[in-house]
Structure formats: structure tokens, C-alpha cells
Short mmCIF file of C-alpha atoms and ligand atoms in Angstrom, two decimals:
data_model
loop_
_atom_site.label_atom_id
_atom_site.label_comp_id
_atom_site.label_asym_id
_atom_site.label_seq_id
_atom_site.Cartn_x
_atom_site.Cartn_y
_atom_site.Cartn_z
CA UNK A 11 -68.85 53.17 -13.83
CA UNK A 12 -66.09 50.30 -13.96
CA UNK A 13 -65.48 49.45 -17.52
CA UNK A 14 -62.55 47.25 -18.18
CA UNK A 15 -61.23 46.33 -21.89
CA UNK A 16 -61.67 42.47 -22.39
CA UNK A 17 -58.47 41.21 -24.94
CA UNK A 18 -60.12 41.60 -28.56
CA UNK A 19 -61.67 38.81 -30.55
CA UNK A 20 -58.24 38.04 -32.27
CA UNK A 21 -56.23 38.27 -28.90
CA UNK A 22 -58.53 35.93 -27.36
CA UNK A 23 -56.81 32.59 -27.52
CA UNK A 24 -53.78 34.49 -26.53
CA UNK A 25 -52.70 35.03 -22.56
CA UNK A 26 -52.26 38.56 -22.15
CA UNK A 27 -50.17 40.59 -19.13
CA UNK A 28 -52.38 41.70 -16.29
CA UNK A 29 -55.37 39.64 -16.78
CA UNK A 30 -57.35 37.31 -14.52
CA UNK A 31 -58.66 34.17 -16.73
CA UNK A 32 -61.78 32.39 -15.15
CA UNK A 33 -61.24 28.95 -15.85
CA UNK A 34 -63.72 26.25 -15.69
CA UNK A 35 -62.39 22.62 -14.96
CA UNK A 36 -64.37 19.36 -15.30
CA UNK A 37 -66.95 18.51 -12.25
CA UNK A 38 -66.48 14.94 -12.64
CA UNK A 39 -64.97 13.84 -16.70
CA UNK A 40 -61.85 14.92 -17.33
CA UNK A 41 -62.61 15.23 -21.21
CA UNK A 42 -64.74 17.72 -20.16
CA UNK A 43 -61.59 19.93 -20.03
CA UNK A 44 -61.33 22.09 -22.88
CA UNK A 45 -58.36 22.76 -25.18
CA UNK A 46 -58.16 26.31 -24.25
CA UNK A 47 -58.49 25.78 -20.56
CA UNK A 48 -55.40 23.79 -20.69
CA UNK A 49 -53.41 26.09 -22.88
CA UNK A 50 -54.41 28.86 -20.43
CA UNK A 51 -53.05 27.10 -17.26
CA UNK A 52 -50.09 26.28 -19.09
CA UNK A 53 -49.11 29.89 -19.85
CA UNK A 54 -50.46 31.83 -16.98
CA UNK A 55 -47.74 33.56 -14.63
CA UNK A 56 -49.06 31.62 -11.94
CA UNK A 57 -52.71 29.80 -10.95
CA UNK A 58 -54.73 30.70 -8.03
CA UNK A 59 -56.43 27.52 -6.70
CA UNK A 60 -59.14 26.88 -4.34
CA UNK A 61 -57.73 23.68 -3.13
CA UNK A 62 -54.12 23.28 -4.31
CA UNK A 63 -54.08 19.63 -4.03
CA UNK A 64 -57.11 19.05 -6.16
CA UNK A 65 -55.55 21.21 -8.61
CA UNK A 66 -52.44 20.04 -8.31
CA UNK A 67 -53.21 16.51 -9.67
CA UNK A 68 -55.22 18.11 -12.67
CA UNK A 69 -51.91 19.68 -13.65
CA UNK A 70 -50.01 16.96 -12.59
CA UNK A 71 -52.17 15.08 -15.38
CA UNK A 72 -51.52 17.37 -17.78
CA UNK A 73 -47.44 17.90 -17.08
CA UNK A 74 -48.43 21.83 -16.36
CA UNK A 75 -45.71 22.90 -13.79
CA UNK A 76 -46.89 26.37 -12.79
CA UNK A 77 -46.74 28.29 -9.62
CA UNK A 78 -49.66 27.83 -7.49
CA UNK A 79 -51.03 29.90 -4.68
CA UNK A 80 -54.18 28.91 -2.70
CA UNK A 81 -57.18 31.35 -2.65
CA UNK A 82 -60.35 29.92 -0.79
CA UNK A 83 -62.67 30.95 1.46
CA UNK A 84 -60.95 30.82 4.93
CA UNK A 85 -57.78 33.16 3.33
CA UNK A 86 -59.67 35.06 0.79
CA UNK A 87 -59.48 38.54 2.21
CA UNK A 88 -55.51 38.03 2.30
CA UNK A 89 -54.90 36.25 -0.77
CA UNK A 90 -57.43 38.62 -2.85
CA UNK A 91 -55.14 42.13 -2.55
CA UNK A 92 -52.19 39.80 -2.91
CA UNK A 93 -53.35 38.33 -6.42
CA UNK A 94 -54.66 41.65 -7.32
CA UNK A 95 -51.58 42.83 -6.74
CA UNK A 96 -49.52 40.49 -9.11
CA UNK A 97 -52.28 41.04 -11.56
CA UNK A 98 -51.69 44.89 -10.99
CA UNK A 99 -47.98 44.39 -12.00
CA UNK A 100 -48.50 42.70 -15.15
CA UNK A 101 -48.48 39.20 -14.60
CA UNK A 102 -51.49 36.90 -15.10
CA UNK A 103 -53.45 34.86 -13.55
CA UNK A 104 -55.84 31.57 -13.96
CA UNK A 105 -58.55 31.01 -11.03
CA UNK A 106 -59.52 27.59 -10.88
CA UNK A 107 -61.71 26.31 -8.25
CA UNK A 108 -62.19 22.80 -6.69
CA UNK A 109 -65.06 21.78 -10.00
CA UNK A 110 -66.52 23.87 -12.61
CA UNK A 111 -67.23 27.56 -13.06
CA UNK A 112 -65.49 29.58 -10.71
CA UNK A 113 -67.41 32.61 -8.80
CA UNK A 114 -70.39 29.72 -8.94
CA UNK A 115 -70.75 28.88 -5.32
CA UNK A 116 -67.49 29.62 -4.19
CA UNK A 117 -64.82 32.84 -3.26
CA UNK A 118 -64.14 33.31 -7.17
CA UNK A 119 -67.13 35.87 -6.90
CA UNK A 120 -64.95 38.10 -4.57
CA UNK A 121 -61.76 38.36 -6.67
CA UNK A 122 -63.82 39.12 -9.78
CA UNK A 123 -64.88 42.18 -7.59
CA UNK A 124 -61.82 43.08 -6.31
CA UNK A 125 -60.42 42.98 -9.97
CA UNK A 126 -63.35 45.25 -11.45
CA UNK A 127 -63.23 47.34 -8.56
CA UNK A 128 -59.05 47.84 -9.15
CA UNK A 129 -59.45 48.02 -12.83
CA UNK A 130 -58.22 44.83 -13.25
CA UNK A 131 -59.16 42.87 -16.31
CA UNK A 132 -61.02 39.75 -15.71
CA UNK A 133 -61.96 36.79 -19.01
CA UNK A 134 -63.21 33.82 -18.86
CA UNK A 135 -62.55 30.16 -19.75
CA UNK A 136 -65.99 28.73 -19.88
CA UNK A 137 -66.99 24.88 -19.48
CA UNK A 138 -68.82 22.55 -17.33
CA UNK A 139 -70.78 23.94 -14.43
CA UNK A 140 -73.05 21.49 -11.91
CA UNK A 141 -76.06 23.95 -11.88
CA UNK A 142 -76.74 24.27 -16.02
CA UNK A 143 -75.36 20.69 -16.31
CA UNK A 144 -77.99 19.38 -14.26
CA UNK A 145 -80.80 21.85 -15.62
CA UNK A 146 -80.84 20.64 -18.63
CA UNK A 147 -80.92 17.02 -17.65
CA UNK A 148 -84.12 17.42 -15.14
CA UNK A 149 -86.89 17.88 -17.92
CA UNK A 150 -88.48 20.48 -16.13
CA UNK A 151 -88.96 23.94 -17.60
CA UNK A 152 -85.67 25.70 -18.51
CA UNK A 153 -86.92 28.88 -20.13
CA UNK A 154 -86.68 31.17 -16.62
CA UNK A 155 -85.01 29.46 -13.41
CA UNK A 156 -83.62 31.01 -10.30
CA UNK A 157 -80.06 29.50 -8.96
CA UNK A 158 -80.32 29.30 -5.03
CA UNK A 159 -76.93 27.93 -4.64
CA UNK A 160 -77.05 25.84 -1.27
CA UNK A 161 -79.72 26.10 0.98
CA UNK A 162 -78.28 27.43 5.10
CA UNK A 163 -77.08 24.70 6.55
CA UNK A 164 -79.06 25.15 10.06
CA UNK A 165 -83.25 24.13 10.35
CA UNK A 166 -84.21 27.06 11.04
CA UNK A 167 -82.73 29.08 8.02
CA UNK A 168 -83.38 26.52 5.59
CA UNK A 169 -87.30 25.96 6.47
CA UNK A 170 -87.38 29.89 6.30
CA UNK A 171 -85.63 30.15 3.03
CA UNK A 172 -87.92 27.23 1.41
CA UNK A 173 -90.56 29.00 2.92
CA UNK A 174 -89.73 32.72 1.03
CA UNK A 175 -88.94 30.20 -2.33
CA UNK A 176 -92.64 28.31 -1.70
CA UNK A 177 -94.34 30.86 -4.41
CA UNK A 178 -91.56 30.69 -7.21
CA UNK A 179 -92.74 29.90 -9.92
CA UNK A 180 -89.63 30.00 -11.97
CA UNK A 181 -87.46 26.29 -11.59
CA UNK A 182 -85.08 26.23 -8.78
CA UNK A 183 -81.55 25.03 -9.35
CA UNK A 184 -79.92 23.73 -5.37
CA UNK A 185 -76.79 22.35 -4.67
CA UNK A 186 -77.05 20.15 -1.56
CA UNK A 187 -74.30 17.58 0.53
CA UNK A 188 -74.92 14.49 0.54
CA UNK A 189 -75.33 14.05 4.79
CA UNK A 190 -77.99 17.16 4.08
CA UNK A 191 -80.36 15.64 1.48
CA UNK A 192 -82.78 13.83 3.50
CA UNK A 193 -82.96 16.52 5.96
CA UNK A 194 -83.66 19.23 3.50
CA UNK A 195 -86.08 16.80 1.10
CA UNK A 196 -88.34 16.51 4.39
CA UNK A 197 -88.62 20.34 4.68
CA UNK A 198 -89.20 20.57 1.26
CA UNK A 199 -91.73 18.47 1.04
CA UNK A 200 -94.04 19.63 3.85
CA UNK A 201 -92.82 23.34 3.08
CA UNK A 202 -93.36 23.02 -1.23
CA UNK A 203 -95.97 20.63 -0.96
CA UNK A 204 -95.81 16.52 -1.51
CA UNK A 205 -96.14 16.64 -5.30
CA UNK A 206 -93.66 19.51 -6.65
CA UNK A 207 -91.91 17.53 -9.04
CA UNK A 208 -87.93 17.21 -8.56
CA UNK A 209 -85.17 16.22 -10.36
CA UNK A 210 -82.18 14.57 -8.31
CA UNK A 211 -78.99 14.74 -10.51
CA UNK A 212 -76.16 13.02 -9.07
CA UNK A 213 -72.67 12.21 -10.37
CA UNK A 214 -72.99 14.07 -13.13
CA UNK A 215 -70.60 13.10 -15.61
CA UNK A 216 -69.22 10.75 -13.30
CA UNK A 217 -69.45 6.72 -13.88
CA UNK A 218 -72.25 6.55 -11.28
CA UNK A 219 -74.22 9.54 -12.95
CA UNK A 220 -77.67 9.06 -12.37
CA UNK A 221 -80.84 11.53 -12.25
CA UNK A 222 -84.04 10.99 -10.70
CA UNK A 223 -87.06 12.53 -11.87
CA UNK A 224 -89.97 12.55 -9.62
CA UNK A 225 -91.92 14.63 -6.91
CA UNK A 226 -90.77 15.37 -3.51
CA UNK A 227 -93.09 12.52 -1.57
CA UNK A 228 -91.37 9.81 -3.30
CA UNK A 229 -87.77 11.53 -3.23
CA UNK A 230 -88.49 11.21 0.86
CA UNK A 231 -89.54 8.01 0.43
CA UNK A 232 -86.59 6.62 -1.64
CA UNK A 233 -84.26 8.25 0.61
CA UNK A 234 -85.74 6.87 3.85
CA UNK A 235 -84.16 3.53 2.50
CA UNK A 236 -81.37 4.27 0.56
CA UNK A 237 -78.10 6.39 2.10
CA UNK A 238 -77.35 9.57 -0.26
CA UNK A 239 -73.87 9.16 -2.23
CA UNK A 240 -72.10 11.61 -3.63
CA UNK A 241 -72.64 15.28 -5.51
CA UNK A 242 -76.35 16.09 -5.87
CA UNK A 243 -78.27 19.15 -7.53
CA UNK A 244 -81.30 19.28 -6.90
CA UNK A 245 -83.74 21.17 -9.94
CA UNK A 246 -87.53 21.88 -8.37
CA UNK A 247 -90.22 22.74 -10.77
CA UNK A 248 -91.57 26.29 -10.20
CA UNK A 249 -94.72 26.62 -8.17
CA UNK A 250 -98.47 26.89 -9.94
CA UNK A 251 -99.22 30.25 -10.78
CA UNK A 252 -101.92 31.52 -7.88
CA UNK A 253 -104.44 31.54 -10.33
CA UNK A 254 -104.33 27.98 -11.15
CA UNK A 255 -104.28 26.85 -7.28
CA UNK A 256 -107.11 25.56 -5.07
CA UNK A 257 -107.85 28.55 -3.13
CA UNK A 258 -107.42 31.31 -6.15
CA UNK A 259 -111.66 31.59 -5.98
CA UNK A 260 -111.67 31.52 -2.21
CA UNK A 261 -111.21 34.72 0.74
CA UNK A 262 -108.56 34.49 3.00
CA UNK A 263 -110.88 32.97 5.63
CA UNK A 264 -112.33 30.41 3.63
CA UNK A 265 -108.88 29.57 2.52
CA UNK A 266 -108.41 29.04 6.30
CA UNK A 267 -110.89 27.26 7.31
CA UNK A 268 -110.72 24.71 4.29
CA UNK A 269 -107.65 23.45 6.25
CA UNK A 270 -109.37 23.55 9.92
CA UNK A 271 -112.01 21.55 8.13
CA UNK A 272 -109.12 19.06 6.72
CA UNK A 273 -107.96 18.75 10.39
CA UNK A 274 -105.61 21.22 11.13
CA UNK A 275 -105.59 23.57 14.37
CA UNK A 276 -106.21 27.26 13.47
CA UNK A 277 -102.41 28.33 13.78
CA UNK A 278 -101.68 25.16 11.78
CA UNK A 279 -104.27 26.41 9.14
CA UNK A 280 -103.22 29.76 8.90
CA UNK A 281 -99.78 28.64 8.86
CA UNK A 282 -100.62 26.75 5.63
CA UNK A 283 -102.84 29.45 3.92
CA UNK A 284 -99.72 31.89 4.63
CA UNK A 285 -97.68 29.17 2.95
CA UNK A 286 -99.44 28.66 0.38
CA UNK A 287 -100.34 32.49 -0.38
CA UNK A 288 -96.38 33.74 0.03
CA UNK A 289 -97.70 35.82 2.41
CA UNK A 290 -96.68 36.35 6.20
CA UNK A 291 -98.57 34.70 9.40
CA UNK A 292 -99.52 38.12 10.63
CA UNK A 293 -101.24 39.19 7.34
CA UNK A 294 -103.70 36.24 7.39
CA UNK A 295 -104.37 36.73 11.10
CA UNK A 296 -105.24 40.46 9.93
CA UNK A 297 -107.38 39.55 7.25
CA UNK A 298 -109.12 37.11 9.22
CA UNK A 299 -109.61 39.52 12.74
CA UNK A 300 -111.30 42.00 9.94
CA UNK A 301 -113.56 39.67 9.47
CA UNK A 302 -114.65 38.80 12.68
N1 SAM B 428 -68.38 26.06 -9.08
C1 SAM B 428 -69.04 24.79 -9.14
C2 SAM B 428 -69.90 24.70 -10.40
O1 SAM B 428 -69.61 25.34 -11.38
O2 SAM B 428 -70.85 23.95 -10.43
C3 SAM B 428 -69.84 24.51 -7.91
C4 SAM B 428 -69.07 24.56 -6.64
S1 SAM B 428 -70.00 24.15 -5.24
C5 SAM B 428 -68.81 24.52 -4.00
C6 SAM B 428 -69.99 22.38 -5.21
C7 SAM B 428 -71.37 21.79 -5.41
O3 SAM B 428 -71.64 21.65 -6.80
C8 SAM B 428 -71.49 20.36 -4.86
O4 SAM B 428 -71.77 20.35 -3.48
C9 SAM B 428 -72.66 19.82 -5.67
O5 SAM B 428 -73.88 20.27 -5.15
C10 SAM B 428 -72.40 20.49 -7.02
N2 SAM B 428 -71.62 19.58 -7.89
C11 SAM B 428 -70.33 19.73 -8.27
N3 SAM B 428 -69.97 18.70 -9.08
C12 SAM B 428 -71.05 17.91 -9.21
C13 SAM B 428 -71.31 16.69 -9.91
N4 SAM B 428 -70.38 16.08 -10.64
N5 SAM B 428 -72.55 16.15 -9.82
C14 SAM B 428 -73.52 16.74 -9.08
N6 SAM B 428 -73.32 17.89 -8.40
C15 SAM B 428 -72.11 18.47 -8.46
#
């Protein structure tokens, strides 16, 4: 049990001794920066940046002249104890990270354990974050989605991870580079099927903000032509529940040999049913040698 006492509703707008402040910056507006977030950096002990240049200009911008000390992920296991430390000796602290929420997608997740785990107070700043930002701009279902953060950067994990996600049926939120997307949007669409509809939000809040709402064939086909620019998520709708897909009625052979008769080989076609089923190969080859 790790309970730590968050500042009390009245003490909330003030910056308290020993605390660790979460604070969300803009991902692309710099409006989006709220009043408190500012106030916050400007009283802080010191602020713990992911990249200190990026941060720097923010409180450049805003004449904030604080002490900074870098925290990303190539020196977090230093720089964590160290900022625990401070934190530990009463002075505080604001984590802000390159865009957004911190601990979203980036090393803020390991201080907030560090913190909880050395009774260290953590609050938060909240404001813009990519994932929810683009969520509710896709116009697919927002009631239950799963955040998959980005997919592995090599083939071979990313087709297997798509092809563990292939049966969600909850929306998927992605983040994805830029010099990824047409990559991943091909395994996609032969892993989650031609017609799962997609929403492609780019530049979000930015000038060049732009989402695309359509299904993953013509998402391949739009980016055959034209080069990918810029910050993308990508929101998937959920997969059909099984009982409102094609093969719900039929066995696990017949399932099978629906796709040999649609031209597949046999591996191809169990491949597919396996797919399809969010099962494994071997369980289909089971089913199908008890049959024979
Ligand atoms: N902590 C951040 C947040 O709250 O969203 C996310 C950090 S993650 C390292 C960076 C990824 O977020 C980018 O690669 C992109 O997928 C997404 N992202 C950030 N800003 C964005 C924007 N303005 N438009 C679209 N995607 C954005």
C-alpha cells in the first residue's frame, strides 16, 4: 500500500515543498497552455525536461527563468534518484515532456513510480494530450478504447502485435512516425482487414491540422501517392464482434476451406481463419487434424 497525500482542494493552485507537478504543455497551439501550467513552471524549484531545448524556448516565451535539468529516456535511471532526491529534500519539481501529457508515451511514467514508490507526492497539471485529442476528432466509437501507444518499430513485432490487436473490438488509439506510416498501414490492412475504418489525425492543433476518416484500403492507397508529413495518430475502429462475422455459423474447417475455395493455399487459409478467430496457427491445425 503506497498512499501519498495530494495538496487539498484549497492548496491546489498553490506550489507546495516536495511535490512533483505533471505538467501538460501544448502538442502543437501554444494557447493550448493553460494558466496554471504556466504559474506552476514559474514557481517550481526547478523543471525537469525531456528535451531542454524544446522546453527552453516555451519558457523563453513566457520570460520563466528556472533551473532546468534534462530527464529522458537515454539518462532516466540517473536523473530519476537524482530528482527524487531534490523532491525528497523539499524542493519541487515540474516534469514537462517534449508535447502533452507527460508519463503518455514517454519516461514520465518511471519518475511517477519512483516518486510513489519513495513516498514522494506526485499532482498533476492536466491539458492537451495527442491520443484523447485525436479520439475525439475520429468519429469512431469513444465509449471503451484501448491506447497502444506506438506500434515496435521492427516487421516482425509490429505484424505480431496487429496480429494479437486483430480481435479488439474496443477503438485503438496509435501513435505512429511519419517515415513508419505506410509501412505499418500495409500490415494493417492485410492483418485488420481492407475495410476497418481509420481515422488519420495529423497536425493536430497545428496550422496544417487535418484528419482523414476512412478505411485502411484507401489510407494505403492515398499514401502510395502522397509522402506522410508530420505528427500522426492513428484511431482504428474496434473489430466486429465474432458473432456478427462471416464465419460465426461455420466449424473451424469450413471456416478453412471457405478461404482454400477463395484461392488461398491451406497454410494461407488457416493462417487467415487463425486471424480472423484471434486464435493461434496451431489451434486451427488441431481442430482441423480432429477432423480428419
Ligand atoms: N506525451 C505526448 C501526449 O500527451 O500525447 C505524446 C508523446 S509521444 C513521444 C509523441 C507522439 O505523439 C508523436 O509521435 C505523435 O504520434 C503524437 N503527437 C504529438 N503531437 C501531435 C500532434 N500535434 N498531432 C498529431 N500527433 C501528435
Amino acid at each position: 500500500m503506497n498512499n501519498t497525500v495530494c495538496p487539498s482542494a484549497e492548496e491546489k493552485n498553490k506550489v507546495l515543498p516536495g511535490v512533483l507537478y505533471l505538467v501538460a504543455t501544448p502538442i502543437g497551439n501554444l494557447a493550448d497552455l493553460s494558466e496554471r501550467a504556466e504559474k506552476v513552471m514559474r514557481e517550481v524549484d526547478f523543471v525537469a525536461c525531456e528535451d531542454t531545448r524544446n522546453s527552453m524556448k516555451l519558457m523563453n516565451l513566457l520570460g520563466i527563468t528556472k533551473p532546468v535539468i534534462s530527464y529522458f529516456e537515454h539518462n532516466k535511471a540517473a536523473k530519476g534518484p537524482e530528482i527524487v532526491s531534490r523532491l525528497q529534500s523539499g524542493q519541487s519539481c515540474a516534469l514537462v515532456t517534449d508535447a502533452g501529457t507527460p508519463a503518455i508515451s514517454d519516461p514520465g511514467e518511471d519518475l511517477v513510480r519512483l516518486c510513489a514508490e519513495s513516498g514522494v507526492t506526485v499532482t498533476s497539471v492536466p491539458g492537451c494530450c495527442a491520443a484523447i485529442t485525436a479520439l475525439i476528432l475520429s468519429g469512431l466509437p469513444t465509449g471503451k478504447f484501448v491506447f497502444e501507444g506506438f506500434l515496435p518499430s521492427d516487421k516482425k513485432g509490429r505484424q505480431t502485435r496487429l496480429n494479437e490487436l486483430s480481435r479488439e473490438e474496443r477503438t485503438l488509439i496509435l501513435y505512429e512516425a511519419p517515415h513508419r506510416l505506410q509501412d505499418s498501414l500495409a500490415d494493417m490492412e492485410s492483418i485488420l482487414g481492407a475495410e476497418r475504418p481509420i481515422a488519420l489525425c495529423r497536425e493536430l492543433t497545428k496550422r496544417n491540422e487535418e484528419i482523414m476518416r476512412t478505411t485502411l484500403k484507401d489510407a494505403v492507397a492515398h499514401y502510395k501517392l502522397a509522402e506522410p508529413r508530420g505528427e500522426y495518430v492513428l484511431i482504428l475502429g474496434g473489430a466486429k464482434p465474432k458473432n456478427e462475422m462471416f464465419f460465426a455459423e461455420m466449424t473451424i474447417a469450413q471456416h478453412v476451406a471457405f478461404y482454400e475455395e477463395n484461392g488461398l493455399s491451406r497454410m494461407d487459409a488457416m493462417k487467415a481463419a487463425a486471424r480472423d478467430r484471434g486464435v493461434g496457427k496451431s489451434e486451427i491445425y488441431k481442430a482441423i487434424q480432429s477432423k480428419q
